[in-house]
PDB file of C-alpha atoms in Angstrom:
ATOM      1  CA  LEU A   1      -6.032 -13.127   1.278  1.00  0.00           C
ATOM      2  CA  GLN A   2      -5.230  -9.583   2.269  1.00  0.00           C
ATOM      3  CA  ALA A   3      -7.144  -7.545   4.814  1.00  0.00           C
ATOM      4  CA  LYS A   4      -7.049  -3.761   4.847  1.00  0.00           C
ATOM      5  CA  GLY A   5      -6.556  -1.508   7.839  1.00  0.00           C
ATOM      6  CA  ASN A   6      -3.924  -0.871  10.438  1.00  0.00           C
ATOM      7  CA  ASP A   7      -1.668  -3.785  11.346  1.00  0.00           C
ATOM      8  CA  ALA A   8      -3.226  -4.376  14.772  1.00  0.00           C
ATOM      9  CA  GLY A   9      -6.710  -4.473  13.274  1.00  0.00           C
ATOM     10  CA  VAL A  10      -5.593  -6.789  10.513  1.00  0.00           C
ATOM     11  CA  LEU A  11      -3.985  -9.163  13.020  1.00  0.00           C
ATOM     12  CA  GLN A  12      -7.240  -9.193  14.990  1.00  0.00           C
ATOM     13  CA  PHE A  13      -9.114  -9.989  11.792  1.00  0.00           C
ATOM     14  CA  TYR A  14      -6.752 -12.899  11.041  1.00  0.00           C
ATOM     15  CA  ASP A  15      -6.989 -14.210  14.609  1.00  0.00           C
ATOM     16  CA  ALA A  16     -10.803 -14.046  14.523  1.00  0.00           C
ATOM     17  CA  ALA A  17     -10.826 -15.878  11.200  1.00  0.00           C
ATOM     18  CA  LEU A  18      -8.481 -18.546  12.568  1.00  0.00           C
ATOM     19  CA  ALA A  19     -10.711 -18.986  15.640  1.00  0.00           C
ATOM     20  CA  SER A  20     -13.640 -19.839  13.375  1.00  0.00           C
ATOM     21  CA  ARG A  21     -14.193 -23.080  11.512  1.00  0.00           C
ATOM     22  CA  LEU A  22     -12.224 -22.823   8.315  1.00  0.00           C
ATOM     23  CA  ASP A  23     -11.460 -25.515   5.786  1.00  0.00           C
ATOM     24  CA  GLY A  24      -7.791 -26.450   5.444  1.00  0.00           C
ATOM     25  CA  LYS A  25      -6.976 -24.351   2.372  1.00  0.00           C
ATOM     26  CA  THR A  26      -8.681 -21.235   3.757  1.00  0.00           C
ATOM     27  CA  ARG A  27      -6.949 -21.683   7.121  1.00  0.00           C
ATOM     28  CA  GLU A  28      -3.633 -22.043   5.302  1.00  0.00           C
ATOM     29  CA  SER A  29      -4.279 -18.838   3.321  1.00  0.00           C
ATOM     30  CA  VAL A  30      -5.076 -16.898   6.498  1.00  0.00           C
ATOM     31  CA  LEU A  31      -1.956 -18.294   8.201  1.00  0.00           C
ATOM     32  CA  LEU A  32       0.200 -17.279   5.222  1.00  0.00           C
ATOM     33  CA  ALA A  33      -1.247 -13.768   5.217  1.00  0.00           C
ATOM     34  CA  LYS A  34      -0.678 -13.484   8.968  1.00  0.00           C
ATOM     35  CA  THR A  35       2.889 -14.786   8.550  1.00  0.00           C
ATOM     36  CA  SER A  36       3.610 -12.105   5.953  1.00  0.00           C
ATOM     37  CA  LEU A  37       2.292  -9.364   8.219  1.00  0.00           C
ATOM     38  CA  LEU A  38       4.277 -10.631  11.220  1.00  0.00           C
ATOM     39  CA  LEU A  39       7.392 -10.842   9.048  1.00  0.00           C
ATOM     40  CA  LYS A  40       6.828  -7.253   7.932  1.00  0.00           C
ATOM     41  CA  GLN A  41       6.550  -6.269  11.601  1.00  0.00           C
ATOM     42  CA  ARG A  42       9.775  -8.156  12.373  1.00  0.00           C
ATOM     43  CA  LYS A  43       8.003 -10.428  14.847  1.00  0.00           C
ATOM     44  CA  TYR A  44      10.057 -13.397  13.759  1.00  0.00           C
ATOM     45  CA  ASP A  45       9.148 -15.863  16.514  1.00  0.00           C
ATOM     46  CA  LEU A  46       5.417 -15.358  15.957  1.00  0.00           C
ATOM     47  CA  ALA A  47       5.886 -15.429  12.185  1.00  0.00           C
ATOM     48  CA  ARG A  48       7.813 -18.710  12.467  1.00  0.00           C
ATOM     49  CA  GLU A  49       5.132 -20.245  14.694  1.00  0.00           C
ATOM     50  CA  THR A  50       2.378 -19.151  12.299  1.00  0.00           C
ATOM     51  CA  ALA A  51       4.226 -20.399   9.206  1.00  0.00           C
ATOM     52  CA  GLU A  52       4.861 -23.751  10.888  1.00  0.00           C
ATOM     53  CA  GLN A  53       1.099 -24.072  11.452  1.00  0.00           C
ATOM     54  CA  ALA A  54       0.558 -23.464   7.731  1.00  0.00           C
ATOM     55  CA  LEU A  55       3.256 -26.017   6.910  1.00  0.00           C
ATOM     56  CA  ARG A  56       1.407 -28.655   8.962  1.00  0.00           C
ATOM     57  CA  ILE A  57      -1.623 -28.088   6.711  1.00  0.00           C
ATOM     58  CA  ASP A  58       0.328 -28.309   3.446  1.00  0.00           C
ATOM     59  CA  SER A  59       3.987 -29.296   3.549  1.00  0.00           C
ATOM     60  CA  LYS A  60       4.256 -28.735  -0.209  1.00  0.00           C
ATOM     61  CA  ASN A  61       3.382 -25.044  -0.312  1.00  0.00           C
ATOM     62  CA  TYR A  62       6.479 -23.300  -1.611  1.00  0.00           C
ATOM     63  CA  LYS A  63       5.284 -19.926  -0.260  1.00  0.00           C
ATOM     64  CA  THR A  64       5.231 -21.267   3.292  1.00  0.00           C
ATOM     65  CA  LEU A  65       8.716 -22.740   2.841  1.00  0.00           C
ATOM     66  CA  LEU A  66       9.915 -19.451   1.338  1.00  0.00           C
ATOM     67  CA  ASN A  67       8.515 -17.545   4.329  1.00  0.00           C
ATOM     68  CA  LEU A  68      10.225 -19.916   6.766  1.00  0.00           C
ATOM     69  CA  GLY A  69      13.546 -19.477   4.956  1.00  0.00           C
ATOM     70  CA  VAL A  70      13.174 -15.700   4.962  1.00  0.00           C
ATOM     71  CA  ILE A  71      12.279 -15.726   8.661  1.00  0.00           C
ATOM     72  CA  GLU A  72      15.468 -17.651   9.424  1.00  0.00           C
ATOM     73  CA  ILE A  73      17.576 -15.173   7.426  1.00  0.00           C
ATOM     74  CA  TYR A  74      15.950 -12.039   8.812  1.00  0.00           C
ATOM     75  CA  SER A  75      15.855 -13.244  12.398  1.00  0.00           C
ATOM     76  CA  LEU A  76      19.645 -12.825  12.405  1.00  0.00           C
ATOM     77  CA  GLY A  77      19.472  -9.381  10.903  1.00  0.00           C
ATOM     78  CA  GLY A  78      21.642 -10.703   8.069  1.00  0.00           C
ATOM     79  CA  ASN A  79      24.758  -9.505   9.885  1.00  0.00           C
ATOM     80  CA  LYS A  80      26.188 -12.485  11.688  1.00  0.00           C
ATOM     81  CA  TYR A  81      26.876 -15.980  10.545  1.00  0.00           C
ATOM     82  CA  ASN A  82      25.110 -18.767  12.384  1.00  0.00           C
ATOM     83  CA  ALA A  83      25.628 -22.117  10.674  1.00  0.00           C
ATOM     84  CA  GLU A  84      22.558 -23.725  12.242  1.00  0.00           C
ATOM     85  CA  VAL A  85      20.197 -20.915  11.218  1.00  0.00           C
ATOM     86  CA  TYR A  86      21.515 -20.636   7.666  1.00  0.00           C
ATOM     87  CA  SER A  87      21.427 -24.412   7.327  1.00  0.00           C
ATOM     88  CA  LYS A  88      17.763 -24.310   8.351  1.00  0.00           C
ATOM     89  CA  ALA A  89      17.067 -21.489   5.881  1.00  0.00           C
ATOM     90  CA  GLU A  90      18.856 -23.475   3.183  1.00  0.00           C
ATOM     91  CA  GLN A  91      16.690 -26.552   3.846  1.00  0.00           C
ATOM     92  CA  TYR A  92      13.463 -24.564   3.581  1.00  0.00           C
ATOM     93  CA  LEU A  93      14.545 -22.669   0.484  1.00  0.00           C
ATOM     94  CA  LYS A  94      15.952 -25.691  -1.368  1.00  0.00           C
ATOM     95  CA  ARG A  95      12.638 -27.450  -0.814  1.00  0.00           C
ATOM     96  CA  ALA A  96      10.792 -24.354  -2.070  1.00  0.00           C
ATOM     97  CA  VAL A  97      12.939 -24.347  -5.239  1.00  0.00           C
ATOM     98  CA  GLU A  98      12.135 -28.039  -5.777  1.00  0.00           C
ATOM     99  CA  LEU A  99       8.424 -27.284  -5.482  1.00  0.00           C
ATOM    100  CA  ASN A 100       8.509 -24.177  -7.668  1.00  0.00           C
ATOM    101  CA  PRO A 101      11.669 -23.873  -9.762  1.00  0.00           C
ATOM    102  CA  TYR A 102      10.171 -20.832 -11.544  1.00  0.00           C
ATOM    103  CA  ALA A 103       9.897 -18.595  -8.465  1.00  0.00           C
ATOM    104  CA  ALA A 104      12.591 -15.937  -8.794  1.00  0.00           C
ATOM    105  CA  ASP A 105      12.287 -14.764  -5.197  1.00  0.00           C
ATOM    106  CA  VAL A 106      13.121 -18.230  -3.863  1.00  0.00           C
ATOM    107  CA  HIS A 107      16.305 -18.292  -5.958  1.00  0.00           C
ATOM    108  CA  PHE A 108      17.323 -14.871  -4.657  1.00  0.00           C
ATOM    109  CA  PHE A 109      16.801 -15.753  -1.005  1.00  0.00           C
ATOM    110  CA  LEU A 110      18.622 -19.064  -1.418  1.00  0.00           C
ATOM    111  CA  GLY A 111      21.420 -17.043  -3.047  1.00  0.00           C
ATOM    112  CA  ILE A 112      21.511 -14.701  -0.054  1.00  0.00           C
ATOM    113  CA  THR A 113      21.729 -17.754   2.211  1.00  0.00           C
ATOM    114  CA  TYR A 114      24.598 -19.252   0.220  1.00  0.00           C
ATOM    115  CA  GLU A 115      26.394 -15.913   0.153  1.00  0.00           C
ATOM    116  CA  ALA A 116      26.168 -15.734   3.955  1.00  0.00           C
ATOM    117  CA  MET A 117      27.516 -19.295   4.123  1.00  0.00           C
ATOM    118  CA  GLY A 118      30.525 -18.262   2.018  1.00  0.00           C
ATOM    119  CA  LEU A 119      29.359 -20.135  -1.091  1.00  0.00           C
ATOM    120  CA  LYS A 120      29.865 -17.226  -3.485  1.00  0.00           C
ATOM    121  CA  LYS A 121      29.749 -19.169  -6.778  1.00  0.00           C
ATOM    122  CA  GLU A 122      26.534 -20.949  -5.817  1.00  0.00           C
ATOM    123  CA  ALA A 123      25.035 -17.635  -4.687  1.00  0.00           C
ATOM    124  CA  ASN A 124      25.945 -15.928  -7.956  1.00  0.00           C
ATOM    125  CA  ASP A 125      24.486 -18.838  -9.948  1.00  0.00           C
ATOM    126  CA  LEU A 126      21.208 -18.513  -8.035  1.00  0.00           C
ATOM    127  CA  TYR A 127      21.122 -14.726  -8.492  1.00  0.00           C
ATOM    128  CA  GLN A 128      21.624 -15.236 -12.241  1.00  0.00           C
ATOM    129  CA  LYS A 129      18.910 -17.900 -12.359  1.00  0.00           C
ATOM    130  CA  GLY A 130      16.580 -15.523 -10.512  1.00  0.00           C
ATOM    131  CA  LEU A 131      17.341 -12.724 -12.958  1.00  0.00           C
ATOM    132  CA  ASN A 132      16.646 -15.046 -15.881  1.00  0.00           C
ATOM    133  CA  LEU A 133      13.296 -15.933 -14.320  1.00  0.00           C
ATOM    134  CA  VAL A 134      12.495 -12.259 -13.780  1.00  0.00           C
ATOM    135  CA  ASP A 135      13.113 -11.588 -17.442  1.00  0.00           C
ATOM    136  CA  ALA A 136      10.404 -14.163 -18.075  1.00  0.00           C
ATOM    137  CA  ASP A 137       8.038 -12.474 -15.612  1.00  0.00           C
ATOM    138  CA  ARG A 138       8.288  -8.685 -15.806  1.00  0.00           C
ATOM    139  CA  ALA A 139       5.712  -8.168 -13.027  1.00  0.00           C
ATOM    140  CA  LEU A 140       8.250  -9.245 -10.405  1.00  0.00           C
ATOM    141  CA  ILE A 141      10.943  -6.764 -11.403  1.00  0.00           C
ATOM    142  CA  PRO A 142      10.238  -4.007  -8.824  1.00  0.00           C
ATOM    143  CA  SER A 143      10.217  -6.360  -5.815  1.00  0.00           C
ATOM    144  CA  VAL A 144      13.197  -8.357  -7.056  1.00  0.00           C
ATOM    145  CA  LYS A 145      15.191  -5.182  -7.710  1.00  0.00           C
ATOM    146  CA  ASN A 146      14.610  -4.209  -4.088  1.00  0.00           C
ATOM    147  CA  VAL A 147      15.909  -7.594  -2.892  1.00  0.00           C
ATOM    148  CA  ILE A 148      18.976  -7.348  -5.154  1.00  0.00           C
ATOM    149  CA  LYS A 149      19.601  -3.726  -4.211  1.00  0.00           C
ATOM    150  CA  GLN A 150      19.430  -4.533  -0.496  1.00  0.00           C
ATOM    151  CA  SER A 151      21.685  -7.568  -0.911  1.00  0.00           C
ATOM    152  CA  LEU A 152      24.232  -5.622  -2.962  1.00  0.00           C
ATOM    153  CA  ASN A 153      24.179  -2.670  -0.583  1.00  0.00           C
ATOM    154  CA  ASP A 154      24.501  -4.916   2.478  1.00  0.00           C
ATOM    155  CA  GLY A 155      27.398  -6.765   0.822  1.00  0.00           C
ATOM    156  CA  TYR A 156      29.014  -3.457  -0.114  1.00  0.00           C
ATOM    157  CA  LYS A 157      28.670  -2.190   3.463  1.00  0.00           C
ATOM    158  CA  ARG A 158      30.230  -5.405   4.798  1.00  0.00           C
ATOM    159  CA  THR A 159      33.071  -5.071   2.299  1.00  0.00           C
ATOM    160  CA  LEU A 160      33.682  -1.460   3.316  1.00  0.00           C
ATOM    161  CA  THR A 161      33.620  -2.376   6.986  1.00  0.00           C
ATOM    162  CA  SER A 162      35.855  -5.404   6.606  1.00  0.00           C
ATOM    163  CA  ASN A 163      38.366  -3.477   4.475  1.00  0.00           C
ATOM    164  CA  ASN A 164      38.306  -0.452   6.802  1.00  0.00           C
ATOM    165  CA  SER A 165      37.910   1.626   3.685  1.00  0.00           C
ATOM    166  CA  LYS A 166      37.927   5.392   4.003  1.00  0.00           C
ATOM    167  CA  SER A 167      35.427   5.582   1.167  1.00  0.00           C
ATOM    168  CA  SER A 168      32.476   7.907   1.431  1.00  0.00           C
ATOM    169  CA  GLY A 169      30.326   4.892   2.206  1.00  0.00           C
ATOM    170  CA  LYS A 170      28.070   5.712  -0.738  1.00  0.00           C
ATOM    171  CA  LEU A 171      25.903   2.747  -1.563  1.00  0.00           C
ATOM    172  CA  LEU A 172      25.688   1.060  -4.923  1.00  0.00           C
ATOM    173  CA  GLU A 173      22.816   2.126  -7.099  1.00  0.00           C
ATOM    174  CA  VAL A 174      20.660  -0.471  -8.801  1.00  0.00           C
ATOM    175  CA  ALA A 175      18.481   1.060 -11.506  1.00  0.00           C
TER     176      ALA A 175
END
């Protein structure tokens, strides 16, 4: 489900739809769409609340679990380690992988979580698994490249900062 228009109008549309009598699957779809929009707007608390409503409808929807994991990661800004938050993200994302082991994006976000937790080998294994899945599904390549590019660039920035490098600060390029 995807509504068109400005974000405020789309949120109003979703809220009006949720106020009406919807069957469970339709309500879940609207909640997932609203979660995605709130995540895009960086309204993490509202996105979390909305995703948790969707999870109460269907606890086996890997997309809802993926969104909850992503919300946990992004709510920190990806810059500081918080064991409780990353542990929560890990729980959501591991469950999402169990439910859909062929979803490349879930592997990438779980890899990002493990990388933040200092589990570099596990992170690299998940990135590789995600890349292998992308090779099987070419339609995902543009969005996955953006995730990898951002992760690599963020890691490169952290490395430069932590090493106090006098490098130009030029970011890695992912083709």
